[in-house]
Short mmCIF file of C-alpha atoms in Angstrom, two decimals:
data_model
loop_
_atom_site.label_atom_id
_atom_site.label_comp_id
_atom_site.label_asym_id
_atom_site.label_seq_id
_atom_site.Cartn_x
_atom_site.Cartn_y
_atom_site.Cartn_z
CA MET A 1 0.00 0.00 0.00
CA PRO A 2 1.30 3.48 -0.78
CA VAL A 3 2.25 5.85 2.00
CA THR A 4 -0.31 8.65 2.19
CA GLN A 5 2.06 11.07 3.91
CA SER A 6 2.81 14.15 1.83
CA PRO A 7 6.18 13.83 0.05
CA SER A 8 6.94 17.42 1.02
CA SER A 9 7.70 16.35 4.58
CA PRO A 10 11.34 15.32 5.26
CA SER A 11 10.50 11.78 6.40
CA ALA A 12 8.36 11.08 3.34
CA THR A 13 10.98 12.54 1.01
CA ASP A 14 13.69 10.40 2.61
CA ALA A 15 11.51 7.29 2.30
CA LEU A 16 10.85 8.05 -1.37
CA VAL A 17 14.54 8.52 -2.18
CA ASP A 18 15.31 5.34 -0.24
CA SER A 19 12.61 3.27 -1.98
CA ALA A 20 13.62 -0.09 -3.44
CA PHE A 21 12.81 1.05 -6.96
CA LEU A 22 14.97 4.18 -6.88
CA ARG A 23 17.79 2.38 -5.08
CA ALA A 24 17.84 -0.34 -7.75
CA ALA A 25 17.74 2.29 -10.51
CA ARG A 26 20.82 3.89 -8.95
CA GLY A 27 22.59 0.53 -8.65
CA GLU A 28 22.45 0.49 -4.85
CA ALA A 29 21.70 -2.35 -2.43
CA VAL A 30 17.98 -3.07 -2.00
CA PRO A 31 15.91 -4.82 0.68
CA HIS A 32 14.20 -6.76 -2.10
CA THR A 33 14.09 -6.69 -5.88
CA PRO A 34 11.54 -4.03 -6.82
CA VAL A 35 8.79 -4.92 -9.27
CA TRP A 36 6.30 -3.03 -11.39
CA PHE A 37 4.62 -3.86 -14.70
CA MET A 38 4.47 -1.92 -17.92
CA ARG A 39 0.81 -1.16 -18.67
CA GLN A 40 -0.12 -2.01 -15.09
CA ALA A 41 -2.25 1.15 -15.02
CA GLY A 42 -5.29 -0.17 -16.82
CA ARG A 43 -5.66 -2.99 -19.30
CA SER A 44 -6.45 -6.02 -17.14
CA LEU A 45 -8.12 -4.56 -14.05
CA PRO A 46 -11.91 -4.76 -13.84
CA GLU A 47 -11.96 -1.53 -11.82
CA TYR A 48 -10.11 0.14 -14.70
CA ARG A 49 -12.61 -1.03 -17.29
CA ALA A 50 -15.46 0.16 -15.07
CA ILE A 51 -14.11 3.67 -14.59
CA ARG A 52 -13.19 4.03 -18.27
CA GLU A 53 -16.62 3.00 -19.54
CA GLY A 54 -17.98 5.58 -21.96
CA THR A 55 -14.76 7.62 -22.04
CA THR A 56 -12.19 7.54 -24.85
CA MET A 57 -8.54 6.89 -24.09
CA LEU A 58 -7.39 10.42 -24.87
CA GLU A 59 -10.26 11.96 -22.93
CA SER A 60 -9.32 9.81 -19.94
CA CYS A 61 -5.71 10.99 -20.13
CA LYS A 62 -6.85 14.62 -19.92
CA ARG A 63 -8.97 14.15 -16.79
CA PRO A 64 -6.86 14.36 -13.61
CA ASP A 65 -9.51 12.56 -11.57
CA LEU A 66 -9.35 9.54 -13.87
CA VAL A 67 -5.58 9.66 -14.30
CA VAL A 68 -5.01 9.66 -10.56
CA GLU A 69 -7.45 6.86 -9.84
CA ILE A 70 -6.25 4.64 -12.70
CA THR A 71 -2.59 5.15 -11.81
CA LEU A 72 -3.26 4.25 -8.17
CA GLN A 73 -5.36 1.14 -8.87
CA PRO A 74 -2.47 -1.31 -9.44
CA VAL A 75 -0.49 0.15 -6.53
CA ARG A 76 -3.39 -0.61 -4.22
CA ARG A 77 -4.12 -4.03 -5.67
CA TYR A 78 -0.61 -5.41 -6.18
CA GLY A 79 1.69 -3.48 -3.82
CA VAL A 80 4.12 -2.80 -6.67
CA ASP A 81 7.22 -0.75 -5.94
CA ALA A 82 6.45 2.03 -8.44
CA ALA A 83 3.47 3.59 -10.14
CA ILE A 84 3.49 4.29 -13.88
CA PHE A 85 1.69 7.43 -14.96
CA PHE A 86 -1.52 6.67 -16.87
CA SER A 87 -1.24 8.35 -20.26
CA ASP A 88 -0.40 7.61 -23.88
CA ILE A 89 2.68 8.39 -25.96
CA VAL A 90 0.65 10.33 -28.55
CA LEU A 91 -0.99 12.61 -25.99
CA PRO A 92 1.51 15.48 -26.43
CA LEU A 93 0.85 15.42 -30.18
CA LYS A 94 -2.87 15.73 -29.55
CA ALA A 95 -2.15 18.53 -27.09
CA VAL A 96 -0.45 20.64 -29.77
CA GLY A 97 -3.23 20.11 -32.29
CA VAL A 98 -2.18 17.12 -34.38
CA ASP A 99 -5.33 15.55 -35.82
CA LEU A 100 -5.23 12.02 -34.42
CA GLU A 101 -7.40 9.59 -32.53
CA ILE A 102 -6.82 6.31 -30.74
CA GLN A 103 -9.17 3.85 -32.40
CA PRO A 104 -10.17 0.87 -30.22
CA GLY A 105 -8.54 -2.30 -31.46
CA VAL A 106 -6.32 -0.36 -33.86
CA GLY A 107 -4.27 2.26 -32.01
CA PRO A 108 -3.26 5.82 -32.87
CA VAL A 109 -4.49 6.93 -36.31
CA VAL A 110 -3.19 10.21 -37.79
CA ALA A 111 -5.45 12.06 -40.24
CA SER A 112 -2.63 13.73 -42.22
CA PRO A 113 0.64 11.76 -42.14
CA VAL A 114 3.93 13.62 -42.39
CA ARG A 115 5.22 13.51 -45.95
CA SER A 116 7.02 16.85 -46.33
CA LEU A 117 8.68 19.65 -44.40
CA ALA A 118 5.43 21.58 -44.70
CA ASP A 119 3.62 18.76 -42.88
CA LEU A 120 6.08 19.10 -40.03
CA GLU A 121 4.66 22.53 -39.21
CA ALA A 122 1.66 20.79 -37.63
CA VAL A 123 3.96 19.38 -34.94
CA ARG A 124 4.79 22.45 -32.87
CA PRO A 125 6.72 22.37 -29.58
CA VAL A 126 4.84 21.51 -26.39
CA THR A 127 4.55 24.09 -23.61
CA PRO A 128 3.44 23.55 -20.01
CA ALA A 129 0.30 25.53 -20.83
CA ASP A 130 -0.65 22.83 -23.37
CA VAL A 131 -0.70 20.11 -20.72
CA THR A 132 -1.82 21.73 -17.47
CA TYR A 133 -3.82 18.58 -16.75
CA ILE A 134 -0.53 16.62 -16.67
CA THR A 135 0.91 18.91 -14.02
CA GLU A 136 -2.27 18.68 -11.96
CA SER A 137 -2.39 14.88 -12.25
CA VAL A 138 1.25 14.34 -11.30
CA GLN A 139 1.08 16.72 -8.35
CA GLU A 140 -1.99 14.97 -6.95
CA LEU A 141 -0.49 11.55 -7.56
CA THR A 142 2.79 12.28 -5.81
CA SER A 143 0.84 13.66 -2.87
CA GLN A 144 -1.12 10.43 -2.56
CA LEU A 145 1.72 8.03 -3.40
CA GLY A 146 4.05 9.32 -0.70
CA ALA A 147 7.04 6.96 -0.59
CA THR A 148 6.02 5.07 -3.73
CA PRO A 149 7.83 6.51 -6.77
CA LEU A 150 5.91 7.72 -9.80
CA ILE A 151 7.40 6.96 -13.22
CA GLY A 152 6.65 9.50 -15.92
CA PHE A 153 7.04 8.53 -19.55
CA ALA A 154 7.07 9.61 -23.15
CA GLY A 155 7.46 8.06 -26.56
CA ALA A 156 10.93 8.17 -28.08
CA PRO A 157 11.35 10.19 -31.30
CA PHE A 158 11.50 7.14 -33.59
CA THR A 159 8.40 5.43 -32.25
CA VAL A 160 6.30 8.59 -32.25
CA ALA A 161 7.60 9.48 -35.73
CA SER A 162 6.56 6.07 -37.01
CA TYR A 163 2.92 6.85 -36.19
CA LEU A 164 3.14 10.26 -37.83
CA VAL A 165 4.75 8.89 -41.00
CA GLU A 166 2.77 5.66 -41.32
CA GLY A 167 -0.50 7.31 -40.34
CA GLY A 168 -1.08 4.60 -37.75
CA PRO A 169 0.34 1.31 -36.43
CA SER A 170 2.56 -0.65 -38.81
CA LYS A 171 4.11 -4.10 -38.75
CA ASP A 172 7.10 -3.30 -40.97
CA HIS A 173 7.42 0.50 -40.75
CA ALA A 174 8.18 0.53 -44.44
CA LYS A 175 7.17 4.17 -45.00
CA THR A 176 9.23 5.27 -42.01
CA LYS A 177 12.36 3.47 -43.16
CA ALA A 178 11.85 4.76 -46.70
CA LEU A 179 11.66 8.32 -45.39
CA MET A 180 14.82 7.85 -43.34
CA HIS A 181 16.86 6.83 -46.33
CA GLY A 182 15.01 8.70 -49.07
CA ASP A 183 14.75 12.07 -47.36
CA PRO A 184 17.18 12.14 -44.42
CA LYS A 185 16.83 15.91 -44.08
CA LEU A 186 13.11 15.61 -43.41
CA TRP A 187 13.64 12.61 -41.16
CA HIS A 188 16.15 14.35 -38.92
CA ALA A 189 14.01 17.49 -38.79
CA LEU A 190 11.02 15.40 -37.71
CA ALA A 191 12.98 13.36 -35.16
CA ASP A 192 14.58 16.50 -33.74
CA ARG A 193 11.18 18.13 -33.36
CA LEU A 194 9.86 15.05 -31.59
CA ALA A 195 12.89 15.01 -29.30
CA GLU A 196 11.95 18.55 -28.29
CA VAL A 197 8.38 17.40 -27.69
CA ALA A 198 9.59 14.54 -25.47
CA ILE A 199 11.95 16.82 -23.53
CA ALA A 200 9.22 19.36 -22.81
CA TYR A 201 6.63 16.71 -21.93
CA LEU A 202 8.96 14.79 -19.61
CA SER A 203 10.20 18.01 -18.01
CA VAL A 204 6.63 18.89 -17.08
CA GLN A 205 6.21 15.50 -15.40
CA ILE A 206 9.50 15.70 -13.51
CA GLU A 207 8.94 19.26 -12.37
CA ALA A 208 5.50 18.25 -11.10
CA GLY A 209 7.04 15.48 -9.01
CA ALA A 210 7.77 12.33 -11.06
CA SER A 211 10.68 10.41 -9.51
CA ALA A 212 11.88 8.71 -12.71
CA ILE A 213 11.07 8.68 -16.39
CA GLN A 214 10.90 5.96 -19.04
CA LEU A 215 11.44 6.65 -22.71
CA PHE A 216 9.53 4.08 -24.75
CA ASP A 217 11.05 3.26 -28.13
CA SER A 218 8.57 0.47 -28.63
CA TRP A 219 9.20 -0.12 -32.33
CA ALA A 220 12.96 0.49 -32.58
CA GLY A 221 13.52 -3.26 -32.67
CA GLY A 222 12.51 -3.23 -36.33
CA LEU A 223 15.72 -1.38 -37.23
CA SER A 224 19.21 -2.60 -37.96
CA ALA A 225 21.94 -1.49 -35.58
CA ARG A 226 23.42 0.65 -38.35
CA ASP A 227 20.14 2.46 -39.01
CA TYR A 228 19.51 2.90 -35.30
CA ALA A 229 22.93 4.45 -34.77
CA GLU A 230 22.53 6.87 -37.68
CA PHE A 231 18.87 7.82 -37.59
CA VAL A 232 17.62 7.20 -34.04
CA GLN A 233 20.30 7.22 -31.36
CA PRO A 234 21.26 10.92 -31.73
CA HIS A 235 17.67 12.01 -31.16
CA SER A 236 17.09 9.75 -28.15
CA ALA A 237 20.43 10.94 -26.77
CA LYS A 238 19.21 14.52 -27.07
CA VAL A 239 16.26 13.67 -24.84
CA PHE A 240 18.37 11.94 -22.20
CA ASP A 241 21.01 14.67 -22.25
CA ALA A 242 18.42 17.39 -21.72
CA LEU A 243 16.89 15.56 -18.76
CA ALA A 244 20.20 14.83 -17.01
CA GLN A 245 19.92 18.15 -15.15
CA TYR A 246 17.04 16.78 -13.07
CA GLY A 247 19.03 13.92 -11.58
CA VAL A 248 16.16 11.40 -11.80
CA PRO A 249 16.71 7.87 -13.16
CA ARG A 250 16.16 7.64 -16.90
CA LEU A 251 14.86 4.29 -18.15
CA HIS A 252 14.81 3.16 -21.78
CA PHE A 253 12.81 0.32 -23.30
CA GLY A 254 12.00 -1.16 -26.67
CA VAL A 255 10.61 -4.45 -27.97
CA ASN A 256 12.85 -6.90 -29.85
CA THR A 257 15.87 -4.67 -29.24
CA GLY A 258 18.35 -7.36 -28.24
CA GLU A 259 20.78 -6.30 -30.97
CA LEU A 260 20.41 -2.65 -29.94
CA LEU A 261 20.87 -2.88 -26.17
CA GLY A 262 24.38 -1.48 -26.24
CA LEU A 263 23.38 1.41 -28.47
CA MET A 264 20.29 2.17 -26.39
CA SER A 265 22.48 2.26 -23.30
CA GLU A 266 24.93 4.59 -25.02
CA ALA A 267 22.07 6.95 -25.83
CA GLY A 268 22.11 7.89 -22.16
CA ALA A 269 19.79 5.57 -20.27
CA ASP A 270 20.54 4.94 -16.59
CA VAL A 271 18.46 1.74 -16.65
CA VAL A 272 18.05 -0.42 -19.76
CA GLY A 273 14.80 -2.33 -20.22
CA VAL A 274 15.10 -5.81 -21.72
CA ASP A 275 12.32 -7.79 -23.36
CA TRP A 276 11.98 -11.53 -22.86
CA ARG A 277 14.15 -12.56 -25.81
CA VAL A 278 17.52 -11.88 -24.15
CA PRO A 279 18.52 -13.24 -20.72
CA LEU A 280 19.37 -10.44 -18.31
CA ASP A 281 22.95 -11.59 -17.73
CA GLU A 282 23.53 -11.59 -21.49
CA ALA A 283 21.90 -8.16 -21.72
CA VAL A 284 24.34 -6.90 -19.09
CA ARG A 285 27.24 -8.30 -21.14
CA ARG A 286 26.03 -6.51 -24.29
CA ILE A 287 25.56 -3.24 -22.41
CA THR A 288 28.97 -3.55 -20.79
CA VAL A 289 30.80 -4.30 -24.04
CA ALA A 290 29.25 -1.19 -25.59
CA GLY A 291 29.53 1.26 -22.72
CA GLY A 292 32.43 0.05 -20.63
CA LYS A 293 30.53 -0.57 -17.41
CA PRO A 294 27.38 -2.46 -16.45
CA LYS A 295 24.13 -0.63 -15.78
CA PRO A 296 20.96 -1.55 -13.92
CA VAL A 297 18.50 -3.50 -16.04
CA GLN A 298 14.74 -3.95 -16.04
CA GLY A 299 12.77 -7.02 -17.02
CA ASN A 300 11.98 -9.53 -18.28
CA LEU A 301 9.27 -12.19 -17.77
CA ASP A 302 7.55 -13.17 -21.01
CA PRO A 303 3.97 -11.82 -20.69
CA ALA A 304 2.63 -14.98 -22.35
CA LEU A 305 3.72 -17.00 -19.34
CA LEU A 306 1.14 -15.23 -17.20
CA PHE A 307 -1.35 -17.66 -18.78
CA ALA A 308 0.79 -20.78 -18.33
CA GLY A 309 0.08 -21.60 -14.71
CA TRP A 310 2.16 -21.08 -11.59
CA ASP A 311 4.27 -24.20 -12.12
CA ALA A 312 5.59 -22.57 -15.28
CA ILE A 313 5.84 -19.02 -13.91
CA GLU A 314 7.71 -19.67 -10.67
CA PRO A 315 10.85 -21.23 -12.21
CA GLU A 316 11.03 -18.29 -14.61
CA ILE A 317 10.90 -15.84 -11.73
CA ASP A 318 13.76 -17.74 -10.07
CA ARG A 319 15.80 -17.70 -13.29
CA ILE A 320 15.24 -13.99 -13.91
CA LEU A 321 16.13 -13.04 -10.34
CA THR A 322 19.34 -15.06 -10.64
CA GLU A 323 20.28 -13.55 -14.01
CA GLY A 324 19.48 -10.08 -12.75
CA LYS A 325 22.25 -10.38 -10.14
CA ALA A 326 24.73 -9.80 -12.97
CA ALA A 327 23.67 -6.14 -13.02
CA PRO A 328 24.42 -3.51 -10.37
CA GLY A 329 20.65 -3.13 -10.02
CA HIS A 330 17.63 -5.12 -11.19
CA ILE A 331 14.02 -3.99 -11.48
CA PHE A 332 11.70 -6.92 -12.11
CA ASN A 333 9.14 -6.36 -14.87
CA LEU A 334 7.57 -8.10 -17.80
CA GLY A 335 9.35 -8.17 -21.14
CA HIS A 336 6.52 -6.04 -22.52
CA GLY A 337 3.15 -4.75 -21.33
CA VAL A 338 0.48 -6.55 -19.32
CA PRO A 339 -1.88 -8.34 -21.75
CA PRO A 340 -5.46 -7.03 -21.42
CA ASN A 341 -6.93 -10.41 -20.45
CA THR A 342 -4.44 -11.16 -17.65
CA ASP A 343 -5.81 -12.50 -14.38
CA PRO A 344 -4.97 -9.81 -11.77
CA ASP A 345 -4.48 -12.51 -9.14
CA VAL A 346 -1.56 -13.89 -11.15
CA LEU A 347 0.15 -10.50 -11.18
CA LEU A 348 -0.36 -10.20 -7.44
CA LYS A 349 1.24 -13.60 -6.94
CA VAL A 350 4.21 -12.57 -9.10
CA VAL A 351 4.77 -9.44 -7.00
CA GLU A 352 4.59 -11.42 -3.76
CA ALA A 353 6.96 -14.07 -5.09
CA VAL A 354 9.54 -11.57 -6.33
CA HIS A 355 9.47 -9.75 -3.01
CA SER A 356 9.73 -12.87 -0.85
CA LYS A 357 12.33 -14.68 -2.97
CA SER A 358 14.63 -11.66 -3.20
CA ALA A 359 14.25 -10.31 0.34
CA ARG A 360 17.47 -9.97 2.29
CA GLY A 361 17.50 -12.05 5.42
#
């Protein structure tokens, strides 16, 4: 259960800084391996579906009352070590007037995809005045969470750009890759603009009280290492560099990014998220070879195993906890988001098992 003491008091602030999640993110000793789940705010919880009934995703993200309640629901139910802010990576685009909607069962759909420099004019920089509801939501959340850290997040330039270029979700990102190579000037202008959007959006969350941030580059795994290094890494690095001044842990995650882990680490992440395809000890080796020293990692139970029964899940928890010891810090998570039809009781059991198995005697 979250502490309800205001984080403005010295004891609450000390407890927050000393939380297992933030200690692990800094590579410090922890009383137990912290655990949270990507997409824990929403998706599988019946109380989430009830409160969201009749309200679109983007409308929900703009209502502080809903954002606060939805973000707190998994903290209450599971006792996770961190809350993840309830929002969507395309929200800042909507906030600056980009014509897009999140269609149920489809995802973000953009009315006028970016095809030229003129199209880029529709993507103006974000200001705090554009997202006052974010500030209000984060401030209220941190007040209620007390010693439980709140993770803010944003979409990385490549992933957000892929929606703008493709016009919606894509399996192969063919238009995006074609733009990269066919019109690199436009690509870099777009990615740079989206880096500025991410910086402004994450700065608002941190300044309102978020204790850490995660940059989601969900679709970067579709790129070669060479393309990532040339077209993506500089723009993600710009985001991480700009946020360094705040001193909060910066997490980075993408799906199917095993071949990119070293490059994603070099972009400036303090904690590297790993999906289920690469064992954590091997991920640490790849990060170390690239950057010279190991970093904390996050992950990486295959979400599909949540449906396999406890006899299949428990040995995987044991394996992941063991492999995670290769890193200076380990934050237990899934290798991707919580599937929408997950049994909440299974997630609760995972949290309890991670805590009990990793607790220091």
